[in-house]
């Protein structure tokens, strides 16, 4: 039964590998066997399997020179290790290498041969079968190339824990250790590449791109990761398409239509060369130019795409390439290949035929097809396409160096070096097993594996803990996901001026170890767009928003499609394509273009502005005029008019007016805390002092003239000290108001940002508007009382009758301050101070002009009226007027009584009283002579009442000069005294006050 099983398994193994005859594999015996999977062909021939007969293995087509060079790199590394005296001494590595034909089916077919061989070894049939051709188990596999192929292979190898070290499969899905337990790789994860692509797009400020991905486990995860990175960077994707080398023509046409109609100029492609080739050919046929292609490493240097005839449409390609490595002696090894010398390499014959476009007589092809091969550089893929023409026979003496193929392009070894590194990784894992010390091993109780009977899972264990230094001095160790972290070179496709071929110019690099933001470096001076231009192409849905504007969303469009909206006032943007405008700091405002912030304009009632200068000049004028009046009153202080106006109170009144004019200056200039706290109290106290003086003056005169019998008590009551006391008491109330205000809510300087956006008004915050209202209200109350007394005093003698002028001044005062209230409430900023200054100046000028200008005019220009006689005459006239009125009133009362008593007794003339002087001059004198005579003899006044007049005459000459005049005067005075004793008493009482 056991023998039967052995034969059955051998039969199955023979059937499984039947399609892989000696010419379809590279195989060499050794103590330990390594498997290899390489794409020696780009695909398989399409063949309809109708199952009418036994299905045959499909034929691989389109020779891949690059794939053969990768295979050679594995063989070179194994032979180098076998010849090394330090690495695996006394041990020989063998290999079994198969062609995957870039398809999953062929790769799985080869993988089954590895698994079947391992199962035979696990049965331990050597004692039953004499298997002289027995090949040891495959303890590790190097490959495969495409991520989709590696995914299928990894699923199968993982079942048996056979380690798989890929050199070109970069899909991030393969980092999932739960699914792919035995997969490792010497190429970086695509996750870094997708991030690098997004960084490049962000670097060139593109935000409108299209994406194309191969419909496999390489393209789909790669482009998905790119979408995630693009979304984080606000990069919009216009279209996203999937392609495959097996897509039919209609599908390719549809993708090309999308590309042609798209406004996106940048196209990100995650694909291999074979999958992308049909699409590029159709794009070339339609001559769709002006696109920028961002290539993943799988096709960035592919010879299938990097062809001179394609350059006009893909000349702007920027791609990623793996870091190149150095393999000493590899060049010479490549040149030694020959069908007759490479007996262990079954692919050498086909390589020779494809390279020299001939056929070997002992080849397996009965009618070999001629091939046109493509040249490539770097690690580009090369392919041969069969035609109907027959090839000439090969002589075997052809020179491999005389033909330019991708096979001999060893200037930048990228994938080849990854293959080399994969083999050395497995060799170092075996070396760790070979040199393992019992008790320090990785297995149970620190045990070690037996190198002569090593199993695949034991090698996998050591690979996971691998750490060695490669030939370039770099540390090699797989992370927890089985990946090696590496860097990328960034290449730009140029057209060689020498032979017209496509060359790959390195224009930058991407360092995955660097900090975020510092990983990408690009030398823009080396980049040629479309093969000749230095100007970076534009690939945005909308034009850039200039500084001073922001991006505005367009409804129904992607976020990258926007309109540019001007920043509002007070906000700015100093960068292109700003998503939002930034607010300026509190003391700043946006400039005209909204590109920066400038300090806000500071406004206050300045000394230097025309308005401030005008107000200052008026205040100074008021101070000058007041000082002038004070000077006049001081110089003429002993004249009757100055004495009659209560000289001391006039001085105090003029001083208060000086304070009023001066207080207005506190409202001009930049408000400070001390000026804000001083200006309102100064204004309020000055005006109250002024009004108090006027009030006391007016009330004193009124009370004296209306007192029936002026006594010593009146004189004492209205003495000078008491007048000052009353002024002080009235002013003290205002001082108390100001002190309470300053203590409870003191005014302060305030920077007002709210009135106008671009102006800062420096004003005084009054602290309490109620206190300000009390201050002005108290002033107006005193002014109203003063107005009342002034109005009552309007008929006093002319020399004493300041009342009508005070009445006018109070009317002006009320008009000014009543107008001030709405003006103050409706203005803002510096005009608040200006309104108050105008009110102060207007009220002060009104008081000064109405009360003092008339007196100054008489003193300076009418000195004849500034005499004691003029003052006495005026006073006496007022007294006789009052007496006449009293006499007339008594006469009218007497007549009414007599009429009521006499009944029908005769009537008397209606109240008509006439008194005339004892004689009238028949020859009147001229007016000037008459005035002189009146000044010498006294004064004469006529008072009319109804239909009669009373003529009053007073003389103040000395008795010795004219006795007759004296007697006449006494007679007249005696008559007048009888009629109005009370009025004369007032006159006599008032004379000492003059």
Tab-separated table of N, CA and C in Angstrom, residues 506-624:
chain	number	residue	atom	x	y	z
A	506	UNK	N	17.013	61.499	-12.864
A	506	UNK	CA	16.645	61.592	-11.449
A	506	UNK	C	16.542	63.068	-11.061
A	507	UNK	N	15.347	63.469	-10.581
A	507	UNK	CA	15.088	64.874	-10.273
A	507	UNK	C	14.787	65.101	-8.794
A	508	UNK	N	14.861	64.055	-8.007
A	508	UNK	CA	14.580	64.227	-6.586
A	508	UNK	C	14.555	62.890	-5.884
A	509	UNK	N	14.164	62.928	-4.640
A	509	UNK	CA	14.054	61.691	-3.868
A	509	UNK	C	13.008	61.867	-2.781
A	510	UNK	N	12.577	60.739	-2.239
A	510	UNK	CA	11.596	60.733	-1.162
A	510	UNK	C	12.134	59.864	-0.043
A	511	UNK	N	12.363	60.493	1.112
A	511	UNK	CA	12.962	59.806	2.263
A	511	UNK	C	11.869	59.487	3.274
A	512	UNK	N	11.516	58.221	3.387
A	512	UNK	CA	10.427	57.835	4.287
A	512	UNK	C	10.838	57.932	5.744
A	513	UNK	N	12.141	58.037	6.017
A	513	UNK	CA	12.606	58.132	7.402
A	513	UNK	C	12.528	59.561	7.938
A	514	UNK	N	12.419	60.523	7.068
A	514	UNK	CA	12.435	61.928	7.492
A	514	UNK	C	11.109	62.320	8.136
A	515	UNK	N	11.115	63.485	8.784
A	515	UNK	CA	9.901	63.995	9.400
A	515	UNK	C	8.904	64.397	8.317
A	516	UNK	N	7.642	64.375	8.695
A	516	UNK	CA	6.603	64.771	7.765
A	516	UNK	C	6.809	66.218	7.360
A	517	UNK	N	6.751	66.465	6.064
A	517	UNK	CA	7.014	67.792	5.546
A	517	UNK	C	8.425	67.964	5.044
A	518	UNK	N	9.313	67.044	5.414
A	518	UNK	CA	10.712	67.128	4.980
A	518	UNK	C	11.123	65.904	4.173
A	519	UNK	N	10.177	65.068	3.820
A	519	UNK	CA	10.506	63.822	3.125
A	519	UNK	C	10.780	64.027	1.643
A	520	UNK	N	10.110	64.988	1.043
A	520	UNK	CA	10.184	65.168	-0.405
A	520	UNK	C	11.208	66.222	-0.770
A	521	UNK	N	12.060	65.880	-1.740
A	521	UNK	CA	12.979	66.859	-2.323
A	521	UNK	C	12.878	66.757	-3.834
A	522	UNK	N	12.671	67.910	-4.487
A	522	UNK	CA	12.575	67.950	-5.954
A	522	UNK	C	13.432	69.097	-6.461
A	523	UNK	N	14.250	68.794	-7.449
A	523	UNK	CA	15.035	69.819	-8.134
A	523	UNK	C	14.282	70.201	-9.404
A	524	UNK	N	13.524	71.290	-9.310
A	524	UNK	CA	12.664	71.676	-10.437
A	524	UNK	C	13.467	72.061	-11.669
A	525	UNK	N	14.704	72.466	-11.484
A	525	UNK	CA	15.508	72.877	-12.636
A	525	UNK	C	15.802	71.714	-13.579
A	526	UNK	N	15.716	70.500	-13.068
A	526	UNK	CA	15.999	69.333	-13.900
A	526	UNK	C	14.766	68.801	-14.622
A	527	UNK	N	13.601	69.262	-14.234
A	527	UNK	CA	12.361	68.717	-14.801
A	527	UNK	C	12.058	69.384	-16.137
A	528	UNK	N	11.717	68.551	-17.111
A	528	UNK	CA	11.239	69.034	-18.405
A	528	UNK	C	9.803	68.564	-18.575
A	529	UNK	N	8.904	69.532	-18.750
A	529	UNK	CA	7.496	69.194	-18.967
A	529	UNK	C	7.251	69.062	-20.460
A	530	UNK	N	6.633	67.958	-20.816
A	530	UNK	CA	6.399	67.627	-22.237
A	530	UNK	C	7.710	67.521	-23.001
A	531	UNK	N	8.785	67.258	-22.283
A	531	UNK	CA	10.065	67.027	-22.916
A	531	UNK	C	10.884	68.268	-23.176
A	532	UNK	N	10.302	69.489	-22.980
A	532	UNK	CA	11.085	70.676	-23.339
A	532	UNK	C	10.776	71.887	-22.450
A	533	UNK	N	9.591	71.966	-21.839
A	533	UNK	CA	9.178	73.172	-21.132
A	533	UNK	C	9.653	73.143	-19.673
A	534	UNK	N	9.955	74.342	-19.168
A	534	UNK	CA	10.344	74.483	-17.762
A	534	UNK	C	9.187	74.996	-16.914
A	535	UNK	N	8.123	75.427	-17.537
A	535	UNK	CA	6.983	75.991	-16.811
A	535	UNK	C	6.102	74.877	-16.263
A	536	UNK	N	5.805	74.970	-14.983
A	536	UNK	CA	4.977	73.948	-14.332
A	536	UNK	C	3.559	74.026	-14.888
A	537	UNK	N	3.009	72.927	-15.382
A	537	UNK	CA	1.645	72.946	-15.934
A	537	UNK	C	0.618	73.238	-14.851
A	538	UNK	N	-0.531	73.678	-15.311
A	538	UNK	CA	-1.637	74.005	-14.410
A	538	UNK	C	-2.646	72.874	-14.433
A	539	UNK	N	-2.974	72.367	-13.257
A	539	UNK	CA	-3.974	71.301	-13.176
A	539	UNK	C	-4.852	71.544	-11.952
A	540	UNK	N	-5.661	72.585	-12.055
A	540	UNK	CA	-6.586	72.934	-10.989
A	540	UNK	C	-7.961	73.134	-11.582
A	541	UNK	N	-8.966	72.830	-10.806
A	541	UNK	CA	-10.333	73.006	-11.291
A	541	UNK	C	-10.641	74.481	-11.469
A	542	UNK	N	-10.084	75.308	-10.599
A	542	UNK	CA	-10.284	76.753	-10.677
A	542	UNK	C	-8.938	77.447	-10.623
A	543	UNK	N	-8.896	78.643	-11.160
A	543	UNK	CA	-7.669	79.427	-11.097
A	543	UNK	C	-7.362	79.813	-9.659
A	544	UNK	N	-6.090	79.997	-9.392
A	544	UNK	CA	-5.675	80.333	-8.035
A	544	UNK	C	-6.328	81.638	-7.581
A	545	UNK	N	-6.739	81.637	-6.333
A	545	UNK	CA	-7.241	82.861	-5.713
A	545	UNK	C	-6.054	83.656	-5.195
A	546	UNK	N	-5.934	84.864	-5.660
A	546	UNK	CA	-4.801	85.707	-5.294
A	546	UNK	C	-4.897	86.123	-3.830
A	547	UNK	N	-3.786	86.558	-3.255
A	547	UNK	CA	-3.856	87.117	-1.898
A	547	UNK	C	-4.861	88.252	-1.835
A	548	UNK	N	-5.595	88.290	-0.762
A	548	UNK	CA	-6.671	89.259	-0.631
A	548	UNK	C	-8.034	88.673	-0.929
A	549	UNK	N	-8.043	87.414	-1.386
A	549	UNK	CA	-9.299	86.719	-1.655
A	549	UNK	C	-9.260	85.356	-0.978
A	550	UNK	N	-10.406	84.714	-0.943
A	550	UNK	CA	-10.499	83.369	-0.396
A	550	UNK	C	-11.324	82.504	-1.343
A	551	UNK	N	-11.245	81.215	-1.126
A	551	UNK	CA	-12.004	80.293	-1.952
A	551	UNK	C	-13.454	80.222	-1.479
A	552	UNK	N	-14.369	80.401	-2.424
A	552	UNK	CA	-15.794	80.304	-2.123
A	552	UNK	C	-16.381	79.058	-2.767
A	553	UNK	N	-17.192	78.355	-2.033
A	553	UNK	CA	-17.759	77.089	-2.499
A	553	UNK	C	-18.798	77.346	-3.592
A	554	UNK	N	-18.728	76.536	-4.632
A	554	UNK	CA	-19.739	76.561	-5.692
A	554	UNK	C	-20.658	75.368	-5.470
A	555	UNK	N	-21.921	75.631	-5.302
A	555	UNK	CA	-22.874	74.575	-4.976
A	555	UNK	C	-22.919	73.528	-6.090
A	556	UNK	N	-22.838	72.276	-5.668
A	556	UNK	CA	-22.902	71.170	-6.614
A	556	UNK	C	-21.581	70.785	-7.231
A	557	UNK	N	-20.506	71.497	-6.907
A	557	UNK	CA	-19.190	71.220	-7.451
A	557	UNK	C	-18.273	70.682	-6.357
A	558	UNK	N	-17.225	69.943	-6.742
A	558	UNK	CA	-16.254	69.493	-5.727
A	558	UNK	C	-15.601	70.690	-5.036
A	559	UNK	N	-15.019	70.404	-3.896
A	559	UNK	CA	-14.426	71.489	-3.109
A	559	UNK	C	-13.274	72.167	-3.837
A	560	UNK	N	-12.653	71.467	-4.783
A	560	UNK	CA	-11.540	72.072	-5.524
A	560	UNK	C	-12.024	73.037	-6.598
A	561	UNK	N	-13.294	72.974	-6.910
A	561	UNK	CA	-13.863	73.911	-7.872
A	561	UNK	C	-14.526	75.022	-7.070
A	562	UNK	N	-13.989	76.188	-7.155
A	562	UNK	CA	-14.434	77.269	-6.291
A	562	UNK	C	-14.386	78.576	-7.056
A	563	UNK	N	-14.944	79.593	-6.441
A	563	UNK	CA	-14.839	80.946	-6.952
A	563	UNK	C	-14.058	81.781	-5.945
A	564	UNK	N	-13.418	82.799	-6.429
A	564	UNK	CA	-12.606	83.633	-5.557
A	564	UNK	C	-13.453	84.783	-5.024
A	565	UNK	N	-13.518	84.868	-3.721
A	565	UNK	CA	-14.325	85.875	-3.042
A	565	UNK	C	-13.391	86.832	-2.309
A	566	UNK	N	-13.618	88.124	-2.498
A	566	UNK	CA	-12.798	89.123	-1.803
A	566	UNK	C	-12.983	89.011	-0.298
A	567	UNK	N	-11.897	89.178	0.413
A	567	UNK	CA	-11.976	89.178	1.875
A	567	UNK	C	-12.783	90.389	2.327
A	568	UNK	N	-13.621	90.220	3.328
A	568	UNK	CA	-14.359	91.382	3.847
A	568	UNK	C	-13.422	92.347	4.551
A	569	UNK	N	-13.910	93.549	4.757
A	569	UNK	CA	-13.113	94.557	5.462
A	569	UNK	C	-12.771	94.059	6.853
A	570	UNK	N	-11.541	94.310	7.248
A	570	UNK	CA	-11.081	93.859	8.560
A	570	UNK	C	-10.476	92.475	8.533
A	571	UNK	N	-10.470	91.810	7.367
A	571	UNK	CA	-9.873	90.487	7.223
A	571	UNK	C	-8.900	90.511	6.059
A	572	UNK	N	-7.971	89.582	6.065
A	572	UNK	CA	-6.949	89.569	5.029
A	572	UNK	C	-6.527	88.137	4.738
A	573	UNK	N	-5.904	87.954	3.608
A	573	UNK	CA	-5.235	86.692	3.272
A	573	UNK	C	-3.951	87.052	2.538
A	574	UNK	N	-2.855	86.506	3.011
A	574	UNK	CA	-1.559	86.834	2.417
A	574	UNK	C	-0.975	85.672	1.642
A	575	UNK	N	-1.812	84.697	1.312
A	575	UNK	CA	-1.338	83.543	0.569
A	575	UNK	C	-2.309	83.234	-0.563
A	576	UNK	N	-1.809	82.489	-1.519
A	576	UNK	CA	-2.634	82.091	-2.650
A	576	UNK	C	-3.550	80.945	-2.247
A	577	UNK	N	-4.758	80.961	-2.769
A	577	UNK	CA	-5.748	79.912	-2.505
A	577	UNK	C	-6.040	79.752	-1.024
A	578	UNK	N	-6.216	80.848	-0.347
A	578	UNK	CA	-6.565	80.773	1.076
A	578	UNK	C	-7.987	80.244	1.227
A	579	UNK	N	-8.161	79.299	2.146
A	579	UNK	CA	-9.484	78.743	2.393
A	579	UNK	C	-10.362	79.720	3.155
A	580	UNK	N	-9.745	80.538	3.970
A	580	UNK	CA	-10.493	81.516	4.750
A	580	UNK	C	-9.622	82.743	4.961
A	581	UNK	N	-10.272	83.844	5.176
A	581	UNK	CA	-9.555	85.082	5.474
A	581	UNK	C	-9.353	85.187	6.988
A	582	UNK	N	-8.212	85.682	7.370
A	582	UNK	CA	-7.900	85.851	8.785
A	582	UNK	C	-8.313	87.244	9.240
A	583	UNK	N	-8.811	87.312	10.459
A	583	UNK	CA	-9.190	88.607	11.026
A	583	UNK	C	-7.941	89.359	11.465
A	584	UNK	N	-7.955	90.638	11.219
A	584	UNK	CA	-6.849	91.478	11.661
A	584	UNK	C	-6.904	91.630	13.178
A	585	UNK	N	-5.752	91.842	13.806
A	585	UNK	CA	-5.764	92.128	15.243
A	585	UNK	C	-6.612	93.350	15.555
A	586	UNK	N	-6.905	93.532	16.824
A	586	UNK	CA	-7.865	94.555	17.239
A	586	UNK	C	-7.450	95.952	16.805
A	587	UNK	N	-6.166	96.251	16.882
A	587	UNK	CA	-5.695	97.599	16.551
A	587	UNK	C	-5.267	97.740	15.099
A	588	UNK	N	-5.614	96.748	14.263
A	588	UNK	CA	-5.216	96.781	12.848
A	588	UNK	C	-6.439	96.631	11.967
A	589	UNK	N	-6.257	97.029	10.707
A	589	UNK	CA	-7.332	96.943	9.710
A	589	UNK	C	-6.716	96.520	8.386
A	590	UNK	N	-7.508	95.874	7.566
A	590	UNK	CA	-6.998	95.384	6.292
A	590	UNK	C	-6.698	96.555	5.359
A	591	UNK	N	-5.658	96.359	4.534
A	591	UNK	CA	-5.340	97.391	3.560
A	591	UNK	C	-6.336	97.333	2.406
A	592	UNK	N	-6.106	98.155	1.404
A	592	UNK	CA	-7.072	98.274	0.307
A	592	UNK	C	-7.240	96.965	-0.444
A	593	UNK	N	-6.149	96.201	-0.592
A	593	UNK	CA	-6.206	94.936	-1.325
A	593	UNK	C	-6.487	93.746	-0.431
A	594	UNK	N	-6.613	93.975	0.865
A	594	UNK	CA	-6.881	92.911	1.838
A	594	UNK	C	-5.779	91.853	1.861
A	595	UNK	N	-4.556	92.274	1.573
A	595	UNK	CA	-3.436	91.333	1.583
A	595	UNK	C	-2.642	91.381	2.876
A	596	UNK	N	-2.861	92.385	3.677
A	596	UNK	CA	-2.159	92.499	4.956
A	596	UNK	C	-2.947	93.434	5.857
A	597	UNK	N	-2.497	93.520	7.090
A	597	UNK	CA	-3.141	94.406	8.045
A	597	UNK	C	-2.241	95.600	8.311
A	598	UNK	N	-2.840	96.737	8.374
A	598	UNK	CA	-2.107	97.961	8.678
A	598	UNK	C	-2.703	98.551	9.948
A	599	UNK	N	-1.912	99.313	10.697
A	599	UNK	CA	-2.466	99.906	11.923
A	599	UNK	C	-3.670	100.777	11.610
A	600	UNK	N	-4.670	100.680	12.454
A	600	UNK	CA	-5.851	101.506	12.275
A	600	UNK	C	-5.492	102.978	12.464
A	601	UNK	N	-6.248	103.824	11.786
A	601	UNK	CA	-6.051	105.250	11.931
A	601	UNK	C	-6.509	105.686	13.323
A	602	UNK	N	-5.650	106.424	14.013
A	602	UNK	CA	-5.970	106.914	15.346
A	602	UNK	C	-6.572	108.307	15.208
A	603	UNK	N	-7.746	108.500	15.766
A	603	UNK	CA	-8.412	109.798	15.638
A	603	UNK	C	-8.778	110.338	17.010
A	604	UNK	N	-8.477	111.590	17.207
A	604	UNK	CA	-8.916	112.375	18.348
A	604	UNK	C	-8.821	113.836	17.927
A	605	UNK	N	-9.358	114.711	18.741
A	605	UNK	CA	-9.329	116.129	18.414
A	605	UNK	C	-7.907	116.640	18.637
A	606	UNK	N	-7.154	116.660	17.547
A	606	UNK	CA	-5.719	116.928	17.648
A	606	UNK	C	-5.426	118.423	17.614
A	607	UNK	N	-4.295	118.762	18.219
A	607	UNK	CA	-3.826	120.153	18.181
A	607	UNK	C	-3.435	120.577	16.764
A	608	UNK	N	-3.045	119.612	15.941
A	608	UNK	CA	-2.456	119.937	14.645
A	608	UNK	C	-3.455	119.949	13.506
A	609	UNK	N	-4.644	119.393	13.681
A	609	UNK	CA	-5.614	119.396	12.595
A	609	UNK	C	-6.302	120.754	12.518
A	610	UNK	N	-6.805	121.123	11.356
A	610	UNK	CA	-7.402	122.461	11.191
A	610	UNK	C	-8.510	122.756	12.198
A	611	UNK	N	-9.369	121.781	12.444
A	611	UNK	CA	-10.466	121.994	13.377
A	611	UNK	C	-9.927	122.261	14.782
A	612	UNK	N	-8.952	121.467	15.207
A	612	UNK	CA	-8.355	121.663	16.520
A	612	UNK	C	-7.642	122.999	16.626
A	613	UNK	N	-6.949	123.365	15.546
A	613	UNK	CA	-6.250	124.657	15.549
A	613	UNK	C	-7.253	125.806	15.667
A	614	UNK	N	-8.380	125.713	14.931
A	614	UNK	CA	-9.394	126.771	14.967
A	614	UNK	C	-9.969	126.915	16.373
A	615	UNK	N	-10.296	125.772	16.990
A	615	UNK	CA	-10.860	125.836	18.344
A	615	UNK	C	-9.837	126.387	19.330
A	616	UNK	N	-8.584	125.992	19.155
A	616	UNK	CA	-7.530	126.504	20.038
A	616	UNK	C	-7.386	128.018	19.890
A	617	UNK	N	-7.433	128.507	18.629
A	617	UNK	CA	-7.318	129.941	18.405
A	617	UNK	C	-8.475	130.704	19.037
A	618	UNK	N	-9.676	130.151	18.942
A	618	UNK	CA	-10.823	130.809	19.568
A	618	UNK	C	-10.681	130.816	21.087
A	619	UNK	N	-10.190	129.693	21.644
A	619	UNK	CA	-9.995	129.661	23.095
A	619	UNK	C	-8.946	130.675	23.526
A	620	UNK	N	-7.862	130.757	22.768
A	620	UNK	CA	-6.809	131.734	23.081
A	620	UNK	C	-7.342	133.151	22.915
A	621	UNK	N	-8.164	133.363	21.860
A	621	UNK	CA	-8.774	134.672	21.673
A	621	UNK	C	-9.643	135.043	22.869
A	622	UNK	N	-10.421	134.072	23.362
A	622	UNK	CA	-11.251	134.327	24.533
A	622	UNK	C	-10.421	134.672	25.752
A	623	UNK	N	-9.338	133.934	25.935
A	623	UNK	CA	-8.449	134.225	27.062
A	623	UNK	C	-7.855	135.628	26.920
A	624	UNK	N	-7.461	135.977	25.718
A	624	UNK	CA	-6.870	137.304	25.482
A	624	UNK	C	-7.886	138.411	25.741
